[in-house]
PDB file of C-alpha atoms in Angstrom:
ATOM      1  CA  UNK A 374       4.978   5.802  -5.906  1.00 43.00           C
ATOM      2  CA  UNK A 375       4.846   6.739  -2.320  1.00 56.00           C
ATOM      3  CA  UNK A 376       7.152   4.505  -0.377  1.00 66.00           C
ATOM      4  CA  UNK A 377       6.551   0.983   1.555  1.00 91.00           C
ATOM      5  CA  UNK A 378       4.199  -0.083   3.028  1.00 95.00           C
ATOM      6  CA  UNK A 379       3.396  -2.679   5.908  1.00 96.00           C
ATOM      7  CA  UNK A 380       0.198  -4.659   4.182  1.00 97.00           C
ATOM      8  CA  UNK A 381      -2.394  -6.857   6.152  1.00 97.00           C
ATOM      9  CA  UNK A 382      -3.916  -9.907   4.758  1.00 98.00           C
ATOM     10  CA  UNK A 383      -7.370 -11.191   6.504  1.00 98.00           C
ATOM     11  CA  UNK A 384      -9.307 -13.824   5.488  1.00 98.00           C
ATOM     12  CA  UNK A 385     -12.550 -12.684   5.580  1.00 98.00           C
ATOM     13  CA  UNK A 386     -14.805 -16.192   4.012  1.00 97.00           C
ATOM     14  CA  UNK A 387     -14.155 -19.067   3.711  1.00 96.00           C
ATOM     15  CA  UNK A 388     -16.276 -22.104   2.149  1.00 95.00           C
ATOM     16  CA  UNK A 389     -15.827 -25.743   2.945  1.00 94.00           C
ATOM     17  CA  UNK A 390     -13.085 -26.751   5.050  1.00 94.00           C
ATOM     18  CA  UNK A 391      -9.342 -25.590   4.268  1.00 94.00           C
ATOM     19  CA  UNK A 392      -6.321 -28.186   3.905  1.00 92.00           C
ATOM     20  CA  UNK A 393      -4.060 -25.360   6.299  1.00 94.00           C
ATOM     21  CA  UNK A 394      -7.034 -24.929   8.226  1.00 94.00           C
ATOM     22  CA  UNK A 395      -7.191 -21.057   7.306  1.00 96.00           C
ATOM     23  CA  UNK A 396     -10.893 -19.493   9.170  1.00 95.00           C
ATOM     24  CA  UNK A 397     -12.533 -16.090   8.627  1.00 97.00           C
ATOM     25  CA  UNK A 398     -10.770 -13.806  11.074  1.00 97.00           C
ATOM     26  CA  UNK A 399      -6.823 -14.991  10.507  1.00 97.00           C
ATOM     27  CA  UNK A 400      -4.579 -12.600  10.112  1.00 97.00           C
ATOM     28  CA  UNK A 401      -1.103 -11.690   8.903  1.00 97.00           C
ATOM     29  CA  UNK A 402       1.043  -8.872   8.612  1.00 96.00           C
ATOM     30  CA  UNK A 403       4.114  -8.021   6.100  1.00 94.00           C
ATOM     31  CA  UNK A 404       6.067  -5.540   4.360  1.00 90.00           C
ATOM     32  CA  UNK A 405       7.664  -8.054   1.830  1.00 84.00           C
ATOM     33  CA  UNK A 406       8.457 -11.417   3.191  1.00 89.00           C
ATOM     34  CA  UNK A 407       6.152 -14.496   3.203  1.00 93.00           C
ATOM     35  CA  UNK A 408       3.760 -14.152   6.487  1.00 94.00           C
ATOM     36  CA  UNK A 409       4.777 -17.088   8.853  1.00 94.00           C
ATOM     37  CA  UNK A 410       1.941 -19.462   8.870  1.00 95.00           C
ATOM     38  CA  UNK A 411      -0.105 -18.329   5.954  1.00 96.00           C
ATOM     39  CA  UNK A 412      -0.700 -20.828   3.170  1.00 94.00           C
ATOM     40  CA  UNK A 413       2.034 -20.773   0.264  1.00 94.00           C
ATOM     41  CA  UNK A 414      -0.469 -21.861  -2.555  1.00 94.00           C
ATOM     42  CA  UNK A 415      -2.842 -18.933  -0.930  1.00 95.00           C
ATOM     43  CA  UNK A 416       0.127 -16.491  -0.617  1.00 95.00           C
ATOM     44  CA  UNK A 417       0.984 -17.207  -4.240  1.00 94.00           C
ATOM     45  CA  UNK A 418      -2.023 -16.005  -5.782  1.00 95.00           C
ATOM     46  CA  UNK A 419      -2.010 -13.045  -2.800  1.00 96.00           C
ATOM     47  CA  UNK A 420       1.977 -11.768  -3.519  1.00 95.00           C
ATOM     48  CA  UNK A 421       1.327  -9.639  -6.459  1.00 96.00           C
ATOM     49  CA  UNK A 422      -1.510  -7.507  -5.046  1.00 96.00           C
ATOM     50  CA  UNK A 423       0.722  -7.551  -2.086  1.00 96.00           C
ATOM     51  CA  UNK A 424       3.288  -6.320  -3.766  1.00 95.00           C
ATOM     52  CA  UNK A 425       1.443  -3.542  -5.547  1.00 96.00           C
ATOM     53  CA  UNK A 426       0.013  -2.329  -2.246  1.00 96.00           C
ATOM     54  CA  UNK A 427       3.361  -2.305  -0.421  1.00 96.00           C
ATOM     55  CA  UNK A 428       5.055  -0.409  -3.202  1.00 95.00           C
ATOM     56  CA  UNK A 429       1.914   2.049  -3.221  1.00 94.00           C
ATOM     57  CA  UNK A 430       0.297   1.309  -6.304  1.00 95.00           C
ATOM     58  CA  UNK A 431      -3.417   0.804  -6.067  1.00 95.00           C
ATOM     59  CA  UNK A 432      -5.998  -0.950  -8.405  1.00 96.00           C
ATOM     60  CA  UNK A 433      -8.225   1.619 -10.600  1.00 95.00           C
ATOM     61  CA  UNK A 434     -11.288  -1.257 -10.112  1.00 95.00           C
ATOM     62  CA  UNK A 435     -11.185  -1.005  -5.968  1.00 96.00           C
ATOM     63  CA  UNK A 436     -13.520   2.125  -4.420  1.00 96.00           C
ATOM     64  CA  UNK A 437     -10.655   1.722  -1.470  1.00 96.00           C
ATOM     65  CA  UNK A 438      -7.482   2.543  -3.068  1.00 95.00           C
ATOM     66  CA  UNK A 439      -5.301   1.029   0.319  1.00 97.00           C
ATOM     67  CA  UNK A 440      -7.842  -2.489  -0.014  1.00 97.00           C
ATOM     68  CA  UNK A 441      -7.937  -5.678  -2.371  1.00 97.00           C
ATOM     69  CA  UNK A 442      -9.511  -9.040  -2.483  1.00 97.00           C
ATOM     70  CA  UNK A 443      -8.070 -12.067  -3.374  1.00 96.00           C
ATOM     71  CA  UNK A 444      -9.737 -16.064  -3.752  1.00 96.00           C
ATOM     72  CA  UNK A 445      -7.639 -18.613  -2.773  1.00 94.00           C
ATOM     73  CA  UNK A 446      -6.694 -21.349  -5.693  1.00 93.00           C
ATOM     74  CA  UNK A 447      -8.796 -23.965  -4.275  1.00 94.00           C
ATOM     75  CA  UNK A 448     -11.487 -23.831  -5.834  1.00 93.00           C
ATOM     76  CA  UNK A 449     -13.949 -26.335  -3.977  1.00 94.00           C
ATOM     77  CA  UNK A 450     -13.117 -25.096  -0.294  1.00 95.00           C
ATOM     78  CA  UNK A 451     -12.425 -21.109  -1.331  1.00 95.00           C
ATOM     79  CA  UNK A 452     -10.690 -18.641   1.565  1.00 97.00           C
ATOM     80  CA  UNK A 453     -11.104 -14.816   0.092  1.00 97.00           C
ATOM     81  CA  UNK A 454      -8.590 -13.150   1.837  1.00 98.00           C
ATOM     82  CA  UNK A 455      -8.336  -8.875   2.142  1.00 98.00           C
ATOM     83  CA  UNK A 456      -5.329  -7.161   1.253  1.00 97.00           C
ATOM     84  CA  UNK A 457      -4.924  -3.761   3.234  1.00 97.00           C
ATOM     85  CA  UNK A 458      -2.508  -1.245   2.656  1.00 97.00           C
ATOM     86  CA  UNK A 459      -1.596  -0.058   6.676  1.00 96.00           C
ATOM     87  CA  UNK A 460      -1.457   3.801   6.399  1.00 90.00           C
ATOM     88  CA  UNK A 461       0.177   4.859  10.139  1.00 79.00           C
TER      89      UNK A 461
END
């Protein structure tokens, strides 16, 4: 492990029309808390990639060991969100 990170989450498409009203280009930052104003079903599915990118772990299946994608549980109006590890 390497230490904590600060992680960004983007959504970067979205399909249909979101309940929050989430659109491609939002964008939140945190280093362990829940992002104000990000959806908490969304966030749900987002925390443990989150979690693993904060903490420095990466995912063998991702080319970009700092970046993630995630889908949204809704599965008729979809946001896929990126999960970024910030390395400053």
């Amino acid at each position: 492990m390497e230490g904590k990170f600060e992680v960004r989450v983007k959504a970067i498409s979205q399909k249909g029309r979101c309940s929050v009203g989430h659109k491609v280009g939002d964008e939140w930052r945190t280093s362990g808390g829940t992002p104000e104003g990000i959806c908490l079903n969304a966030f749900g599915m987002l925390l443990p990639n989150v979690r693993t990118l904060i903490f420095g772990g990466t995912f063998p299946w991702e080319p970009d060991k700092d970046c993630t994608t995630i889908c949204c549980p809704d599965a008729k109006n979809p946001v896929v969100f990126e999960v970024r590890r910030i390395r400053d």
